[in-house]
mmCIF file of C-alpha atoms in Angstrom:
data_model
loop_
_atom_site.group_PDB
_atom_site.id
_atom_site.type_symbol
_atom_site.label_atom_id
_atom_site.label_comp_id
_atom_site.label_asym_id
_atom_site.label_seq_id
_atom_site.Cartn_x
_atom_site.Cartn_y
_atom_site.Cartn_z
ATOM 1 C CA ALA A 1 -1.907 -8.908 -85.183
ATOM 2 C CA GLN A 2 0.287 -11.914 -85.710
ATOM 3 C CA LYS A 3 -0.111 -14.074 -88.778
ATOM 4 C CA ILE A 4 1.504 -17.274 -90.023
ATOM 5 C CA THR A 5 1.239 -18.360 -93.641
ATOM 6 C CA GLN A 6 2.017 -21.799 -95.014
ATOM 7 C CA THR A 7 1.406 -21.692 -98.754
ATOM 8 C CA GLN A 8 1.995 -25.371 -99.526
ATOM 9 C CA PRO A 9 -1.094 -27.477 -98.769
ATOM 10 C CA GLY A 10 0.816 -30.624 -99.734
ATOM 11 C CA MET A 11 4.362 -31.652 -100.544
ATOM 12 C CA PHE A 12 5.839 -34.870 -101.895
ATOM 13 C CA VAL A 13 9.414 -36.066 -101.463
ATOM 14 C CA GLN A 14 11.346 -39.193 -102.290
ATOM 15 C CA GLU A 15 12.768 -41.163 -99.389
ATOM 16 C CA LYS A 16 16.312 -40.068 -98.456
ATOM 17 C CA GLU A 17 15.971 -36.725 -100.217
ATOM 18 C CA ALA A 18 15.741 -33.328 -98.511
ATOM 19 C CA VAL A 19 12.570 -31.242 -98.460
ATOM 20 C CA THR A 20 11.798 -27.631 -97.502
ATOM 21 C CA LEU A 21 8.467 -26.615 -96.013
ATOM 22 C CA ASP A 22 7.714 -22.918 -96.329
ATOM 23 C CA CYS A 23 6.536 -20.581 -93.596
ATOM 24 C CA THR A 24 6.222 -16.810 -93.595
ATOM 25 C CA TYR A 25 5.127 -14.732 -90.653
ATOM 26 C CA ASP A 26 4.004 -11.241 -89.868
ATOM 27 C CA THR A 27 4.520 -9.372 -86.637
ATOM 28 C CA SER A 28 5.525 -5.859 -85.747
ATOM 29 C CA ASP A 29 7.222 -6.876 -82.513
ATOM 30 C CA PRO A 30 11.012 -7.404 -82.548
ATOM 31 C CA SER A 31 10.798 -10.202 -79.972
ATOM 32 C CA TYR A 32 9.138 -13.403 -81.071
ATOM 33 C CA GLY A 33 9.632 -17.146 -81.316
ATOM 34 C CA LEU A 34 9.018 -19.504 -84.206
ATOM 35 C CA PHE A 35 8.112 -23.159 -83.834
ATOM 36 C CA TRP A 36 7.565 -26.189 -86.016
ATOM 37 C CA TYR A 37 5.337 -29.042 -84.934
ATOM 38 C CA LYS A 38 4.677 -32.392 -86.585
ATOM 39 C CA GLN A 39 1.257 -34.008 -86.443
ATOM 40 C CA PRO A 40 1.192 -37.619 -87.645
ATOM 41 C CA SER A 41 -2.028 -39.396 -88.537
ATOM 42 C CA SER A 42 -2.359 -40.486 -84.910
ATOM 43 C CA GLY A 43 -3.083 -36.850 -84.071
ATOM 44 C CA GLU A 44 -0.560 -35.876 -81.416
ATOM 45 C CA MET A 45 1.457 -32.664 -81.708
ATOM 46 C CA ILE A 46 5.196 -33.310 -81.708
ATOM 47 C CA PHE A 47 7.593 -30.418 -81.146
ATOM 48 C CA LEU A 48 10.388 -30.322 -83.715
ATOM 49 C CA ILE A 49 12.361 -27.113 -83.517
ATOM 50 C CA TYR A 50 12.393 -23.560 -82.128
ATOM 51 C CA GLN A 51 13.993 -20.314 -83.339
ATOM 52 C CA GLY A 52 14.098 -17.126 -81.322
ATOM 53 C CA SER A 53 14.039 -13.801 -83.157
ATOM 54 C CA TYR A 54 17.348 -12.758 -81.611
ATOM 55 C CA ASP A 55 19.121 -16.035 -82.252
ATOM 56 C CA GLN A 56 22.125 -15.489 -84.483
ATOM 57 C CA GLN A 57 22.367 -19.040 -85.724
ATOM 58 C CA ASN A 58 19.740 -21.088 -87.522
ATOM 59 C CA ALA A 59 18.278 -23.710 -85.215
ATOM 60 C CA THR A 60 19.040 -27.367 -85.855
ATOM 61 C CA GLU A 61 17.691 -30.530 -84.248
ATOM 62 C CA GLY A 62 19.007 -33.718 -85.794
ATOM 63 C CA ARG A 63 17.613 -33.969 -89.336
ATOM 64 C CA TYR A 64 15.573 -30.792 -88.865
ATOM 65 C CA SER A 65 16.899 -27.313 -89.474
ATOM 66 C CA LEU A 66 15.160 -23.985 -89.613
ATOM 67 C CA ASN A 67 16.162 -21.613 -92.406
ATOM 68 C CA PHE A 68 15.521 -18.294 -90.647
ATOM 69 C CA GLN A 69 15.541 -15.236 -92.903
ATOM 70 C CA LYS A 70 14.536 -12.377 -90.665
ATOM 71 C CA ALA A 71 14.410 -9.640 -93.295
ATOM 72 C CA ARG A 72 12.101 -11.736 -95.439
ATOM 73 C CA LYS A 73 10.099 -12.878 -92.393
ATOM 74 C CA SER A 74 10.444 -16.499 -93.359
ATOM 75 C CA ALA A 75 11.148 -19.557 -91.223
ATOM 76 C CA ASN A 76 11.298 -22.554 -93.513
ATOM 77 C CA LEU A 77 11.740 -26.059 -92.150
ATOM 78 C CA VAL A 78 14.317 -28.232 -93.881
ATOM 79 C CA ILE A 79 14.144 -31.987 -93.374
ATOM 80 C CA SER A 80 17.218 -33.801 -94.571
ATOM 81 C CA ALA A 81 17.325 -37.474 -95.595
ATOM 82 C CA SER A 82 13.539 -37.920 -95.506
ATOM 83 C CA GLN A 83 12.145 -41.087 -93.990
ATOM 84 C CA LEU A 84 8.788 -42.790 -94.498
ATOM 85 C CA GLY A 85 7.953 -41.902 -90.903
ATOM 86 C CA ASP A 86 8.220 -38.204 -91.761
ATOM 87 C CA SER A 87 4.895 -38.397 -93.604
ATOM 88 C CA ALA A 88 2.644 -36.147 -91.544
ATOM 89 C CA MET A 89 1.094 -32.696 -91.258
ATOM 90 C CA TYR A 90 3.597 -29.986 -90.345
ATOM 91 C CA PHE A 91 2.629 -26.761 -88.617
ATOM 92 C CA CYS A 92 4.570 -23.550 -88.328
ATOM 93 C CA ALA A 93 3.674 -21.419 -85.320
ATOM 94 C CA MET A 94 4.715 -18.107 -83.817
ATOM 95 C CA ARG A 95 4.722 -16.700 -80.318
ATOM 96 C CA ALA A 96 4.672 -12.923 -80.253
ATOM 97 C CA PRO A 97 3.532 -10.346 -77.710
ATOM 98 C CA ASN A 98 -0.005 -9.064 -77.896
ATOM 99 C CA ALA A 99 -1.026 -5.408 -77.772
ATOM 100 C CA GLY A 100 -0.352 -5.342 -74.064
ATOM 101 C CA GLY A 101 3.232 -6.407 -74.566
ATOM 102 C CA THR A 102 2.780 -9.905 -73.217
ATOM 103 C CA SER A 103 2.245 -13.168 -75.028
ATOM 104 C CA TYR A 104 1.846 -15.643 -72.186
ATOM 105 C CA GLY A 105 3.261 -18.324 -74.442
ATOM 106 C CA LYS A 106 0.307 -18.205 -76.802
ATOM 107 C CA LEU A 107 1.030 -19.593 -80.244
ATOM 108 C CA THR A 108 -0.509 -18.596 -83.555
ATOM 109 C CA PHE A 109 -0.529 -21.508 -86.020
ATOM 110 C CA GLY A 110 -0.424 -21.709 -89.779
ATOM 111 C CA GLN A 111 -2.801 -23.972 -91.675
ATOM 112 C CA GLY A 112 -0.227 -26.700 -92.107
ATOM 113 C CA THR A 113 1.480 -28.622 -94.904
ATOM 114 C CA ILE A 114 0.875 -32.317 -95.506
ATOM 115 C CA LEU A 115 4.161 -34.033 -96.325
ATOM 116 C CA THR A 116 4.131 -37.397 -98.088
ATOM 117 C CA VAL A 117 7.367 -39.364 -98.342
ATOM 118 C CA HIS A 118 7.494 -41.877 -101.184
ATOM 119 C CA PRO A 119 9.670 -45.015 -100.993
ATOM 120 C CA ASN B 1 6.564 -38.831 -66.445
ATOM 121 C CA ALA B 2 3.028 -38.517 -67.844
ATOM 122 C CA GLY B 3 3.322 -34.927 -69.165
ATOM 123 C CA VAL B 4 -0.040 -33.530 -70.247
ATOM 124 C CA THR B 5 -2.983 -35.916 -69.920
ATOM 125 C CA GLN B 6 -6.353 -35.312 -71.551
ATOM 126 C CA THR B 7 -9.565 -37.226 -71.058
ATOM 127 C CA PRO B 8 -11.658 -38.434 -72.762
ATOM 128 C CA LYS B 9 -10.009 -39.249 -76.093
ATOM 129 C CA PHE B 10 -13.288 -39.388 -77.978
ATOM 130 C CA ARG B 11 -16.787 -38.136 -77.220
ATOM 131 C CA ILE B 12 -20.051 -37.727 -79.086
ATOM 132 C CA LEU B 13 -22.519 -35.156 -77.769
ATOM 133 C CA LYS B 14 -26.029 -34.270 -78.748
ATOM 134 C CA ILE B 15 -26.862 -30.654 -79.490
ATOM 135 C CA GLY B 16 -27.531 -28.807 -76.239
ATOM 136 C CA GLN B 17 -25.659 -31.232 -73.990
ATOM 137 C CA SER B 18 -22.807 -30.101 -71.769
ATOM 138 C CA MET B 19 -19.514 -31.721 -70.890
ATOM 139 C CA THR B 20 -16.124 -31.067 -69.372
ATOM 140 C CA LEU B 21 -12.840 -31.928 -71.047
ATOM 141 C CA GLN B 22 -10.229 -32.739 -68.455
ATOM 142 C CA CYS B 23 -6.567 -31.719 -68.639
ATOM 143 C CA THR B 24 -3.866 -32.481 -66.083
ATOM 144 C CA GLN B 25 -0.130 -31.852 -66.201
ATOM 145 C CA ASP B 26 2.485 -33.148 -63.796
ATOM 146 C CA MET B 27 5.356 -30.848 -64.782
ATOM 147 C CA ASN B 28 4.452 -28.015 -62.387
ATOM 148 C CA HIS B 29 3.909 -25.674 -65.325
ATOM 149 C CA ASN B 30 2.214 -22.380 -64.563
ATOM 150 C CA TYR B 31 1.017 -21.746 -68.113
ATOM 151 C CA MET B 32 -1.730 -23.869 -69.625
ATOM 152 C CA TYR B 33 -3.734 -23.534 -72.838
ATOM 153 C CA TRP B 34 -6.712 -24.968 -74.658
ATOM 154 C CA TYR B 35 -6.649 -25.101 -78.455
ATOM 155 C CA ARG B 36 -9.129 -26.434 -80.968
ATOM 156 C CA GLN B 37 -8.269 -27.833 -84.380
ATOM 157 C CA ASP B 38 -10.919 -27.939 -87.066
ATOM 158 C CA PRO B 39 -10.464 -30.408 -89.944
ATOM 159 C CA GLY B 40 -7.557 -29.474 -92.215
ATOM 160 C CA MET B 41 -6.755 -26.371 -90.203
ATOM 161 C CA GLY B 42 -4.211 -25.137 -87.714
ATOM 162 C CA LEU B 43 -4.861 -24.761 -84.010
ATOM 163 C CA LYS B 44 -6.756 -21.828 -82.556
ATOM 164 C CA LEU B 45 -6.485 -20.718 -78.935
ATOM 165 C CA ILE B 46 -9.677 -20.955 -76.869
ATOM 166 C CA TYR B 47 -8.536 -20.024 -73.347
ATOM 167 C CA TYR B 48 -5.315 -19.870 -71.434
ATOM 168 C CA SER B 49 -4.145 -19.594 -67.842
ATOM 169 C CA VAL B 50 -0.979 -18.129 -66.363
ATOM 170 C CA GLY B 51 -1.434 -19.710 -62.969
ATOM 171 C CA ALA B 52 -3.957 -21.039 -60.481
ATOM 172 C CA GLY B 53 -6.938 -18.718 -60.287
ATOM 173 C CA ILE B 54 -5.994 -16.726 -63.410
ATOM 174 C CA THR B 55 -7.575 -17.360 -66.810
ATOM 175 C CA ASP B 56 -8.155 -15.313 -69.937
ATOM 176 C CA LYS B 57 -9.804 -15.595 -73.325
ATOM 177 C CA GLY B 58 -8.003 -16.574 -76.464
ATOM 178 C CA GLU B 59 -9.042 -16.216 -80.077
ATOM 179 C CA VAL B 60 -12.226 -18.344 -80.046
ATOM 180 C CA PRO B 61 -13.692 -18.415 -76.480
ATOM 181 C CA ASN B 62 -17.425 -18.300 -77.256
ATOM 182 C CA GLY B 63 -19.319 -21.333 -76.004
ATOM 183 C CA TYR B 64 -16.595 -22.399 -73.562
ATOM 184 C CA ASN B 65 -15.609 -21.812 -69.976
ATOM 185 C CA VAL B 66 -12.512 -22.704 -67.985
ATOM 186 C CA SER B 67 -11.327 -22.746 -64.412
ATOM 187 C CA ARG B 68 -7.914 -23.189 -62.810
ATOM 188 C CA SER B 69 -8.207 -24.081 -59.154
ATOM 189 C CA THR B 70 -4.856 -25.906 -59.033
ATOM 190 C CA THR B 71 -1.573 -25.725 -60.926
ATOM 191 C CA GLU B 72 -2.104 -29.218 -62.305
ATOM 192 C CA ASP B 73 -5.664 -29.057 -63.658
ATOM 193 C CA PHE B 74 -7.231 -26.919 -66.377
ATOM 194 C CA PRO B 75 -10.669 -28.260 -67.360
ATOM 195 C CA LEU B 76 -12.597 -26.919 -70.352
ATOM 196 C CA ARG B 77 -16.373 -26.735 -70.057
ATOM 197 C CA LEU B 78 -18.727 -26.818 -73.038
ATOM 198 C CA GLU B 79 -22.201 -25.522 -72.264
ATOM 199 C CA LEU B 80 -25.060 -26.144 -74.691
ATOM 200 C CA ALA B 81 -22.965 -27.967 -77.298
ATOM 201 C CA ALA B 82 -23.420 -26.924 -80.933
ATOM 202 C CA PRO B 83 -22.331 -28.633 -84.195
ATOM 203 C CA SER B 84 -19.802 -25.814 -84.698
ATOM 204 C CA GLN B 85 -17.930 -27.154 -81.685
ATOM 205 C CA THR B 86 -17.148 -30.402 -83.472
ATOM 206 C CA SER B 87 -13.361 -30.354 -83.416
ATOM 207 C CA VAL B 88 -10.243 -31.856 -81.905
ATOM 208 C CA TYR B 89 -9.294 -30.200 -78.641
ATOM 209 C CA PHE B 90 -5.722 -29.966 -77.408
ATOM 210 C CA CYS B 91 -4.536 -28.973 -73.985
ATOM 211 C CA ALA B 92 -0.964 -27.700 -73.659
ATOM 212 C CA SER B 93 1.366 -26.372 -70.995
ATOM 213 C CA SER B 94 4.655 -24.522 -70.701
ATOM 214 C CA TYR B 95 6.902 -23.602 -67.800
ATOM 215 C CA ASP B 96 6.826 -19.890 -68.611
ATOM 216 C CA ARG B 97 5.660 -17.476 -71.287
ATOM 217 C CA GLY B 98 9.027 -17.436 -72.990
ATOM 218 C CA ALA B 99 9.269 -21.190 -73.160
ATOM 219 C CA GLU B 100 10.869 -22.705 -76.205
ATOM 220 C CA LYS B 101 8.450 -25.591 -76.142
ATOM 221 C CA LEU B 102 4.795 -26.195 -75.462
ATOM 222 C CA PHE B 103 3.914 -29.655 -74.269
ATOM 223 C CA PHE B 104 0.697 -30.950 -75.825
ATOM 224 C CA GLY B 105 -1.744 -33.566 -74.680
ATOM 225 C CA SER B 106 -2.877 -36.253 -77.111
ATOM 226 C CA GLY B 107 -6.137 -34.497 -77.936
ATOM 227 C CA THR B 108 -9.868 -35.082 -77.526
ATOM 228 C CA GLN B 109 -11.947 -35.696 -80.632
ATOM 229 C CA LEU B 110 -15.420 -34.264 -80.045
ATOM 230 C CA SER B 111 -18.419 -34.621 -82.335
ATOM 231 C CA VAL B 112 -21.658 -32.740 -81.731
ATOM 232 C CA LEU B 113 -24.600 -34.241 -83.594
#
């Protein structure tokens, strides 16, 4: 079974500083995808970044980068130059095949980390 | 481009009532999903569909039913609502199972009292 663990219930960061949100995962399948989503207080789910298990390079999207350490099964999100608008809940998620070898795009989510950016 | 549209945004039900949460996408995606998010928690998959006429259970399907008569629509039916179904419901879609991105609707906040 797939499992995503986010061990930080809450994180605080000063505006303009960088912050790392932790995510570890567990799957026995060599082919999987890792996602980060942002959920602001308004409630919508905003896609941030994706990393495939076979990708050689760490994914980057603007101020977001994913620190992918395959051997440690970790996929930490790094936000550089934090902004007040980054205050939100952040979810790590994984797509991995089920026992039948198919995943149909289904994501397993972690419990989330609440990030608060201080001015 | 509307993306994934969910209605209603908010709803209060009495125990035992039934309702249908509507979800429509205009991106011609074959894959659609229903998730629920309990307070302070991540999302859990209720049902999913890989195309019109094909649906399957996710992690927490009890108390729900779905249908997929068209590519665009994927309604979620709650029969005999219970307080345990108080949650925020998200519909999502993707163009295939290997997609690098799921597109989410804005969510439906449901309270069962």
